[in-house]
Amino acid sequence: NGRQDHIAHADANASDGGGALSEVVPKKKKVVLLGTGWAGMSFLKNLNNPTYEVEVVSPRNFFVFTPLLPSVTCGKVEARSIAEPIRNIIIKKNVDISFSEAECVKIDPQNKKIYCRATIDSHSKGEEEFAVDYDYLIIAVGAQVNTFNTPGVMENCHFLKEIDDAQKIRKNVIESFEKASLPSLSEEERKKILHFVIVGGGPTGVEFAAELHDFVNEDVVKLYPKVKDLVKITLLEATDHILNMFDKRITNFAENKFGREGIDVKLGSMVTGINENEISTKARGNGKTSSTPYGMVLWSTGIGPRPLIKEFMKQIGQGNRRALATDEWLRVEGFDNIYSLGDCATINQRKVMEDIAEIFKKADKDNSGTLTVKEFQETLDDICERYPQVELYLKNKQKRNIVDLVKEAKGDAAKESMELNIEEFKAALSEVDSQMKNLPATAQVANQQGAYLANCFNRMEECEKNPEGPPRFRGTGHHRFHPFRYRHLGQFAPLGGEQTAAQLPGDWVSIGHSSQWLWYSVYASKQVSWRTRALVVSDWLRRFIFGRDTSG
Ligand code: FAD
Ligand code: MG
Ligand code: MG
Ligand code: MG
Ligand code: MG
């Protein structure tokens, strides 16, 4: 059986240098994985090739189901319910996987080594440092909050990225109501304490505003009747609309709903600084500045690279990028054995126009110097696989097919012949690169990338035996695998009051109570274990029956 087999392998490795035995059993290739978030967890869950030895390094020994973090901030779901210990995931695998609770502080690609610092609280020993060798390195460390260097943000704001953050917010929200209820305060002071400000109208900021509003309406009115009318929620957004990445219908619905509920949505409002008492903003239109007293601020405006990634990008000549650039096989540009995925990485999609001569040559099977419609058609699948923008282009320009493209490129000459020369081929595809878009920094992308990469590692051997594989454009030595392709499954924006907006593929938009039920069932089904699924569902039921727990 697989498990015993690989214990035997490990023993053989241990006797390395002993001569004969170590030559019979090849040494396991060592894969080092940095990070236990969405990308890392998904890689581990999907990896099932026992010929690897995997070492996971992460400062966090658990995975967090981030889409439910906003639910933790006001006590709808307990923090513990959305965390899954990484060792629970590892133990179920038939692959040799170990874990070290530490953060990687430096990557040395020349010597195939990483340097780490243990993050375990070690009062007496000081910091533990160690190095790890790798054959393959997988960088999945995610990103960090971005303050855009706004003064006072680090010192005075809450963030919502980790479980600790959500717990701190929850405690702070409840404490605010207790504090505002103390007898010694003036009305002015109570109002200040109960002014909650959210900076950033993206999905996280909007969901927190909705959670807070629900909390006030459902629980605070009963538990803190004296101060309930002093609560104010302000949402500051620098652009013209909240939920920019969603369909207009969803944006409008959310803005109107918040307006009716008294959540003060200030659009075109840039935060210029925050001190202990006041938050200062500047209006984008007229440049008017103002300062407002606040009790609590949540900063939720986007993400930037971690120091480790910034440093590594500098080292390998990727300069001032916002994320590590990889090719479509998720390999860091210039390295065969380093992969990166999730929020810390971005795929450097190849442009059709850069490779046009090569594409033409491959498609022109009879070397005639021109392409027939048939030749073009026959290579279209390969082109679309390597350059997904072509497929998008054909889809977006509804009902466009190759014949249309050819006719358009040739103009009047199409009457005489439908064959394309290289210039006409260029003209036919001249606009496709405008369809290229970076993938969003979402759990959905990270999750799919982790599964894709695990599958590449699962099939590595099989592919090495058959290195030719299916023919692909610009094989770049990695043509044995299909490039990564993202499948967008849609996204949700919970808006409070048991209403959710859902935007599903094909521009299908649904807003209201039925989408809320869809949200409950999707998020229950996406849980990484039956344990967290049971916990989350029972938290939801508990809240329906007994309301939120407000011990802070
Ligand atoms: P992460 O999940 O952030 O994981 C990074 C991992 O790397 C962590 O384990 C971290 O501890 C570890 N790490 C950090 N530094 C180091 C180091 N130096 N060395 C080793 N390890 C390190 N996406 C959706 O698709 N849908 C949603 O509804 C949604 N809601 C969200 C709500 C909130 C509040 C937040 C914060 C995010 C949400 N996202 C959502 C986005 C989603 O969580 C991220 O896109 C996703 O977590 C990215 O996965 P990742 O593995 O790249 O990074
Ligand atoms: Mg990760
Ligand atoms: Mg995560
Ligand atoms: Mg990314
Ligand atoms: Mg030809």
XYZ file of C-alpha atoms and ligand atoms in Angstrom:
609
model
C 0.000 0.000 0.000
C 1.051 3.535 -0.783
C 1.791 4.714 2.708
C 4.067 1.826 3.609
C 5.760 2.066 0.280
C 6.770 5.468 0.926
C 8.014 4.867 4.395
C 10.308 2.320 2.716
C 11.449 5.047 0.336
C 12.155 7.376 3.204
C 14.270 4.734 4.945
C 16.232 4.198 1.795
C 16.855 7.924 1.597
C 18.007 8.020 5.170
C 20.782 5.615 4.356
C 22.057 7.971 1.679
C 25.794 7.640 1.190
C 25.569 4.030 2.259
C 26.108 3.072 -1.369
C 24.063 0.436 -3.165
C 20.628 1.077 -1.658
C 20.458 4.756 -2.415
C 21.180 4.056 -6.067
C 18.269 1.658 -6.346
C 15.660 3.984 -4.880
C 15.830 7.466 -6.363
C 15.842 10.257 -3.809
C 12.488 11.970 -3.437
C 12.260 15.409 -4.973
C 11.737 18.029 -2.304
C 8.923 20.506 -2.745
C 8.859 23.494 -0.401
C 5.516 25.285 -0.127
C 5.305 28.771 1.408
C 1.881 29.666 2.782
C -1.219 27.923 4.127
C -3.864 30.199 2.655
C -6.214 29.475 -0.229
C -3.512 28.696 -2.773
C -1.359 26.591 -0.445
C -4.295 24.679 1.047
C -5.689 23.878 -2.373
C -2.280 22.631 -3.575
C -1.978 20.351 -0.540
C -5.520 19.031 -0.800
C -5.101 18.115 -4.454
C -1.568 16.726 -4.367
C -1.515 12.920 -4.413
C 1.816 11.957 -5.934
C 3.804 10.109 -3.245
C 7.101 10.507 -5.099
C 7.514 13.961 -3.589
C 8.568 15.019 -0.165
C 6.791 18.250 0.784
C 7.751 20.750 3.450
C 5.234 23.455 4.230
C 6.476 26.674 5.811
C 3.947 29.201 7.080
C 3.624 31.450 10.127
C 0.048 30.187 10.445
C -0.628 26.528 11.207
C -4.208 26.799 10.008
C -6.173 27.699 6.898
C -8.751 30.497 7.095
C -11.956 30.537 5.094
C -11.657 34.272 4.325
C -15.081 34.821 2.710
C -16.630 34.333 6.162
C -14.258 36.719 7.988
C -16.747 39.611 7.781
C -19.315 37.351 9.474
C -16.938 37.009 12.436
C -16.691 40.763 13.021
C -20.140 41.053 14.551
C -20.545 37.563 15.927
C -22.638 35.846 13.251
C -19.971 33.148 13.022
C -17.315 32.187 15.581
C -13.644 32.637 14.648
C -12.807 29.010 15.392
C -15.432 27.794 12.960
C -13.662 29.146 9.890
C -10.144 27.908 10.722
C -8.921 24.444 9.765
C -5.632 23.203 11.287
C -3.213 22.469 8.459
C -2.100 19.290 10.196
C -5.663 17.959 9.863
C -5.312 18.356 6.113
C -1.796 16.886 5.935
C -2.545 13.791 7.956
C -5.134 12.614 5.443
C -2.631 12.564 2.572
C -0.682 9.674 1.113
C 2.166 12.111 0.459
C 5.104 12.726 2.780
C 4.284 16.245 4.071
C 5.804 18.077 7.010
C 5.013 21.492 8.457
C 7.130 24.198 10.102
C 5.497 27.175 11.767
C 7.809 29.899 10.528
C 7.972 32.676 8.005
C 10.280 32.664 5.054
C 12.479 35.759 5.203
C 14.697 35.245 2.177
C 14.796 33.202 -1.010
C 18.131 32.208 -2.552
C 17.319 30.797 -6.012
C 20.981 30.255 -6.957
C 21.559 27.788 -4.142
C 17.961 26.518 -4.092
C 17.552 27.447 -0.460
C 15.171 29.481 1.642
C 15.814 31.104 5.000
C 13.174 31.023 7.708
C 12.417 32.475 11.113
C 10.207 30.602 13.548
C 7.235 32.642 14.636
C 6.381 30.509 17.640
C 6.341 32.517 20.812
C 9.647 31.542 22.436
C 10.233 33.706 25.476
C 13.412 32.091 26.634
C 15.057 30.923 23.437
C 14.844 33.998 21.265
C 14.140 33.577 17.567
C 14.811 30.283 15.858
C 16.330 30.583 12.409
C 16.882 27.835 9.886
C 17.402 27.167 6.180
C 15.587 24.700 3.929
C 16.798 23.280 0.602
C 14.374 22.654 -2.214
C 14.141 21.105 -5.633
C 10.879 22.925 -6.306
C 9.719 26.057 -4.515
C 6.072 27.124 -4.458
C 5.480 30.674 -3.305
C 1.927 31.238 -2.070
C 2.364 33.834 0.672
C -0.568 36.061 -0.295
C -0.476 39.838 0.034
C -0.720 42.425 2.796
C -2.917 45.445 3.425
C -2.057 48.565 1.501
C -2.227 51.903 3.324
C -1.014 53.889 0.290
C 1.280 55.575 2.845
C -1.652 57.506 4.274
C -0.486 59.022 7.591
C -1.920 57.498 10.752
C -3.549 54.476 9.112
C -1.251 51.841 10.605
C -1.594 53.288 14.101
C -5.321 54.045 14.211
C -7.191 51.702 11.895
C -8.504 48.189 12.033
C -7.862 45.817 9.122
C -9.705 42.679 8.144
C -7.285 40.131 6.767
C -6.701 37.525 9.468
C -8.761 35.813 12.149
C -7.126 37.953 14.852
C -8.231 41.080 13.005
C -11.846 39.893 12.924
C -11.766 39.070 16.621
C -10.274 42.449 17.498
C -12.966 44.190 15.471
C -15.689 42.197 17.186
C -14.345 43.036 20.630
C -13.965 46.681 19.681
C -17.530 46.932 18.300
C -19.026 45.497 21.462
C -16.773 47.566 23.721
C -17.879 50.682 21.836
C -21.480 50.048 22.841
C -20.507 49.378 26.448
C -18.341 52.475 26.588
C -21.035 54.660 25.026
C -23.480 53.392 27.642
C -21.401 54.579 30.609
C -23.195 57.244 32.677
C -20.420 59.872 32.745
C -20.320 60.734 29.054
C -21.769 63.674 27.181
C -24.007 63.122 24.154
C -21.194 64.418 21.974
C -18.773 61.827 23.320
C -21.272 59.015 22.885
C -21.802 60.006 19.257
C -18.077 60.019 18.605
C -17.625 56.531 20.077
C -20.490 55.174 18.012
C -19.303 56.643 14.726
C -18.033 53.682 12.689
C -16.110 54.569 9.554
C -15.272 52.153 6.745
C -12.680 53.170 4.191
C -13.058 51.359 0.878
C -16.282 50.354 -0.901
C -15.081 46.970 -2.146
C -16.758 43.698 -1.191
C -15.095 43.517 2.254
C -15.911 47.100 3.271
C -19.478 46.802 2.020
C -20.042 43.491 3.765
C -18.695 44.834 7.051
C -20.996 47.881 6.800
C -23.926 45.528 6.204
C -22.952 43.244 9.105
C -22.631 46.204 11.450
C -25.965 47.638 10.368
C -27.666 44.252 10.927
C -26.051 43.954 14.324
C -27.344 47.378 15.344
C -30.853 46.634 14.070
C -31.213 43.125 15.368
C -29.338 43.132 18.667
C -28.203 46.605 19.727
C -31.727 48.044 19.658
C -32.716 45.490 22.269
C -29.528 45.324 24.308
C -28.441 48.985 24.271
C -31.738 50.880 23.829
C -30.365 54.136 25.272
C -27.630 54.596 22.711
C -29.114 52.941 19.637
C -30.072 56.216 17.984
C -26.574 57.643 18.282
C -24.984 55.037 16.004
C -23.630 56.268 12.697
C -22.024 54.219 9.931
C -20.027 56.034 7.227
C -18.612 54.357 4.133
C -15.891 56.317 2.303
C -15.114 55.387 -1.294
C -12.545 57.210 -3.442
C -14.113 56.397 -6.820
C -17.605 57.130 -8.133
C -19.245 53.914 -6.982
C -19.051 51.162 -4.404
C -18.692 47.537 -5.576
C -16.966 48.638 -8.778
C -16.152 45.125 -9.885
C -19.819 44.143 -9.947
C -22.587 44.727 -12.468
C -24.157 48.230 -12.455
C -27.467 46.774 -11.218
C -25.770 45.441 -8.093
C -23.906 48.694 -7.448
C -27.133 50.688 -7.758
C -29.088 48.325 -5.559
C -26.414 48.418 -2.852
C -26.078 52.203 -2.921
C -29.851 52.639 -2.693
C -30.259 50.060 0.044
C -27.527 51.654 2.157
C -29.036 55.085 1.500
C -32.446 53.979 2.788
C -30.905 52.383 5.844
C -29.040 55.524 6.837
C -25.546 54.222 6.067
C -23.766 57.354 4.888
C -22.047 56.423 1.622
C -19.618 59.177 0.605
C -18.425 58.654 -2.962
C -15.356 60.374 -4.424
C -13.997 60.808 -0.934
C -10.267 60.271 -0.404
C -8.828 59.806 3.065
C -5.794 62.056 3.562
C -4.929 61.214 7.153
C -6.142 59.841 10.458
C -5.214 60.827 13.993
C -6.448 59.456 17.300
C -9.682 61.410 17.137
C -10.437 62.467 13.618
C -10.398 61.190 10.079
C -9.622 63.712 7.329
C -10.917 63.478 3.781
C -10.659 65.365 0.545
C -13.457 65.406 -2.031
C -12.244 64.311 -5.442
C -14.420 66.774 -7.354
C -13.964 70.142 -5.648
C -10.985 69.322 -3.438
C -12.924 70.287 -0.317
C -11.321 68.909 2.843
C -13.047 67.976 6.073
C -12.328 66.228 9.366
C -14.775 64.126 11.351
C -14.501 62.613 14.837
C -14.744 58.824 14.838
C -14.856 55.921 17.260
C -13.559 53.156 15.031
C -12.170 52.896 11.473
C -11.903 49.830 9.274
C -9.337 50.282 6.505
C -10.167 48.087 3.540
C -8.778 49.623 0.368
C -6.774 46.929 -1.319
C -3.602 44.922 -1.121
C 0.113 45.239 -1.833
C 3.127 42.913 -1.921
C 4.694 41.531 1.255
C 8.304 42.519 2.088
C 9.551 39.012 1.180
C 8.058 39.307 -2.308
C 9.264 42.896 -2.790
C 12.776 41.801 -1.892
C 12.632 38.725 -4.134
C 11.344 40.758 -7.079
C 14.265 43.145 -6.646
C 16.673 40.190 -6.515
C 15.442 38.701 -9.785
C 15.028 41.946 -11.684
C 11.274 42.328 -11.478
C 11.768 45.781 -9.965
C 8.782 47.780 -8.867
C 5.981 45.422 -9.759
C 2.924 44.916 -7.560
C 3.080 41.129 -7.767
C 5.482 38.410 -8.835
C 5.209 37.740 -12.579
C 4.805 34.147 -13.734
C 4.128 32.493 -17.073
C 0.840 30.692 -17.731
C 2.202 27.555 -16.082
C 2.620 29.589 -12.882
C 6.421 29.432 -13.098
C 8.186 32.578 -11.937
C 9.635 34.231 -15.056
C 13.148 32.931 -15.638
C 13.002 29.947 -13.254
C 12.145 26.346 -14.049
C 11.692 25.209 -10.471
C 9.991 28.162 -8.740
C 6.240 28.581 -8.930
C 4.040 31.328 -7.557
C 0.270 31.617 -7.275
C -2.558 33.385 -5.523
C -2.488 36.994 -4.340
C 1.307 37.329 -4.415
C 1.546 36.471 -8.113
C 0.231 37.611 -11.438
C 0.282 35.757 -14.747
C 2.199 37.507 -17.469
C -0.119 36.643 -20.317
C 1.641 36.480 -23.688
C 0.496 38.859 -26.381
C -0.601 37.381 -29.697
C 1.055 40.251 -31.541
C 4.445 39.394 -30.046
C 4.282 35.825 -31.332
C 2.345 36.456 -34.518
C 5.055 35.328 -36.966
C 5.536 32.066 -35.097
C 1.799 31.412 -34.847
C 1.483 32.002 -38.577
C 4.320 29.627 -39.379
C 2.850 26.822 -37.289
C -0.617 27.294 -38.720
C 0.679 27.305 -42.280
C 1.125 23.571 -42.375
C 1.890 23.304 -46.086
C 4.441 26.134 -45.925
C 2.688 27.987 -48.695
C 3.161 31.399 -47.104
C -0.594 31.877 -46.877
C -3.287 30.539 -44.580
C -6.496 29.033 -45.820
C -9.617 29.356 -43.690
C -9.240 25.647 -43.008
C -5.663 26.013 -41.765
C -6.710 28.921 -39.549
C -9.685 26.972 -38.214
C -7.601 23.897 -37.469
C -5.175 25.749 -35.263
C -7.755 27.912 -33.530
C -8.100 25.603 -30.528
C -4.365 25.644 -29.957
C -4.243 29.406 -30.351
C -7.115 29.867 -27.894
C -5.492 27.628 -25.355
C -2.205 29.493 -25.422
C -3.830 32.920 -25.821
C -7.183 32.939 -23.995
C -7.768 36.517 -25.148
C -8.564 35.158 -28.631
C -11.448 33.122 -27.289
C -12.685 36.103 -25.285
C -12.462 38.286 -28.366
C -14.492 35.874 -30.481
C -17.054 35.519 -27.705
C -17.351 39.206 -26.858
C -17.746 40.266 -30.470
C -20.833 38.144 -30.626
C -21.149 35.530 -33.309
C -17.790 36.406 -34.831
C -16.212 33.468 -36.500
C -13.100 32.971 -38.552
C -14.774 33.622 -41.861
C -15.871 37.043 -40.581
C -12.381 37.784 -39.311
C -10.842 36.822 -42.631
C -13.359 38.858 -44.633
C -12.765 41.884 -42.483
C -9.000 41.610 -42.692
C -8.972 41.212 -46.469
C -11.584 43.797 -47.312
C -12.434 43.833 -51.031
C -9.711 41.287 -51.805
C -11.833 38.677 -50.026
C -13.900 38.318 -53.187
C -10.953 36.876 -55.058
C -9.327 34.704 -52.423
C -9.932 33.858 -48.792
C -6.287 33.056 -48.077
C -4.419 35.270 -45.624
C -0.851 36.415 -45.930
C 1.033 37.340 -42.780
C 0.018 41.011 -42.912
C -3.638 40.106 -43.297
C -3.327 37.560 -40.509
C -1.951 40.311 -38.284
C -4.842 42.577 -39.222
C -7.354 39.838 -38.427
C -5.970 39.435 -34.912
C -4.893 43.024 -34.323
C -7.449 43.719 -31.615
C -7.423 40.493 -29.638
C -4.768 41.587 -27.153
C -7.060 44.328 -25.890
C -9.060 41.537 -24.238
C -6.264 40.673 -21.815
C -7.124 41.193 -18.182
C -5.241 40.385 -14.996
C -7.003 37.850 -12.843
C -8.530 39.291 -9.653
C -6.923 38.650 -6.246
C -9.597 36.262 -5.037
C -9.908 32.974 -3.214
C -11.524 31.564 -6.314
C -8.425 32.228 -8.422
C -5.994 31.052 -5.706
C -8.021 27.889 -5.152
C -8.088 26.973 -8.853
C -4.390 27.730 -9.246
C -3.509 25.489 -6.301
C -5.523 22.623 -7.772
C -3.977 23.181 -11.226
C -0.429 23.154 -9.894
C -1.047 20.040 -7.770
C -2.305 18.314 -10.879
C 0.880 19.276 -12.754
C 2.939 17.764 -9.936
C 0.715 14.690 -9.862
C 1.340 14.100 -13.553
C 4.990 15.175 -13.663
C 6.378 11.632 -14.086
C 3.911 10.570 -16.720
C 4.747 13.726 -18.581
C 8.468 13.182 -18.291
C 8.083 9.770 -19.905
C 6.196 11.372 -22.744
C 7.862 14.750 -22.989
C 6.449 15.575 -26.403
C 2.867 15.679 -25.232
C 0.303 17.413 -27.379
C 1.836 20.052 -29.662
C 1.427 23.605 -28.382
C 2.514 26.992 -29.511
C 5.765 28.200 -28.032
C 6.284 25.147 -25.917
C 8.823 26.990 -23.728
C 9.933 23.538 -22.581
C 6.723 23.055 -20.657
C 4.338 22.063 -23.407
C 3.512 18.833 -21.578
C 0.945 20.681 -19.492
C -1.921 22.849 -20.478
C -1.451 26.421 -19.345
C -3.560 27.531 -16.378
C -7.067 28.607 -17.317
C -9.369 30.394 -14.894
C -13.043 29.496 -14.762
C -15.090 32.274 -13.220
C -17.948 30.791 -11.223
C -19.503 34.080 -10.193
C -19.328 36.165 -7.057
C -21.477 37.288 -4.152
C -21.915 40.559 -2.311
C -23.845 40.119 0.946
C -25.734 43.343 1.605
C -27.328 42.671 4.977
C -30.900 41.989 6.066
C -30.643 38.456 4.689
C -30.188 39.854 1.196
C -27.294 39.073 -1.083
C -26.362 40.126 -4.603
C -25.097 37.357 -6.832
C -23.398 37.819 -10.166
C -23.081 34.532 -11.969
C -21.409 33.721 -15.297
C -23.251 34.977 -18.348
C -24.152 38.276 -16.636
C -26.834 36.579 -14.631
C -27.644 38.901 -11.743
C -29.854 38.044 -8.834
C -30.428 40.146 -5.741
C -32.442 39.402 -2.652
C -33.446 36.738 -0.175
C -33.189 33.833 -2.613
C -29.555 34.694 -3.365
C -28.942 34.799 0.358
C -29.977 31.155 0.498
C -27.734 30.413 -2.444
C -24.926 32.151 -0.501
C -25.558 30.001 2.590
C -25.483 26.805 0.590
C -22.459 27.681 -1.550
C -20.406 28.769 1.463
C -21.423 25.705 3.436
C -20.434 23.450 0.550
C -17.101 25.207 -0.030
C -15.878 24.512 3.506
C -12.614 22.550 3.470
C -13.717 19.946 6.021
C -16.879 18.447 7.492
C -15.726 19.775 10.845
C -15.733 23.455 9.820
C -18.913 22.875 7.800
C -20.722 21.621 10.886
C -19.383 24.484 12.986
C -20.341 27.189 10.500
C -23.836 25.842 9.948
C -24.477 25.522 13.670
C -23.218 29.102 14.178
C -25.754 30.292 11.615
C -28.552 28.385 13.354
C -27.496 29.647 16.773
C -27.636 33.223 15.556
C -31.108 32.720 13.995
C -32.424 31.303 17.260
C -30.573 33.148 20.015
C -29.095 36.223 18.287
C -25.443 37.187 18.456
C -23.145 36.602 21.392
C -22.220 40.048 22.698
C -19.721 39.219 25.429
C -16.699 41.270 24.447
P -3.635 33.906 1.655
O -4.902 33.163 1.712
O -3.585 35.261 2.231
O -2.524 32.996 2.311
C -1.204 33.407 2.467
C -0.507 32.447 3.387
O 0.903 32.721 3.404
C -0.962 32.557 4.839
O -1.041 31.276 5.386
C 0.143 33.349 5.490
O 0.243 33.080 6.867
C 1.348 32.812 4.742
N 2.543 33.677 4.753
C 2.612 35.015 4.831
N 3.887 35.431 4.813
C 4.659 34.331 4.723
C 6.057 34.098 4.686
N 6.936 35.110 4.711
N 6.509 32.830 4.609
C 5.634 31.793 4.580
N 4.296 31.954 4.613
C 3.809 33.209 4.679
N -12.089 35.906 -2.250
C -13.137 35.345 -2.888
O -12.940 34.754 -3.949
N -14.395 35.430 -2.380
C -14.666 36.076 -1.222
O -15.823 36.148 -0.788
C -13.577 36.674 -0.520
N -13.802 37.340 0.637
C -12.736 37.852 1.312
C -12.974 38.484 2.531
C -11.923 39.013 3.269
C -12.200 39.695 4.571
C -10.599 38.908 2.748
C -9.444 39.475 3.528
C -10.377 38.294 1.539
C -11.430 37.756 0.802
N -11.218 37.132 -0.425
C -12.272 36.556 -1.081
C -9.874 37.105 -1.045
C -9.131 35.840 -0.713
O -9.107 35.616 0.660
C -7.706 35.924 -1.216
O -7.692 36.225 -2.572
C -6.994 34.596 -0.975
O -6.863 34.386 0.414
C -5.632 34.530 -1.639
O -5.026 33.301 -1.340
P -3.451 33.170 -1.107
O -3.188 31.749 -0.799
O -2.751 33.807 -2.244
O -3.146 34.084 0.145
Mg -1.417 30.272 0.311
Mg -6.607 32.303 3.171
Mg -2.810 36.558 -8.449
Mg -0.881 27.502 -46.241
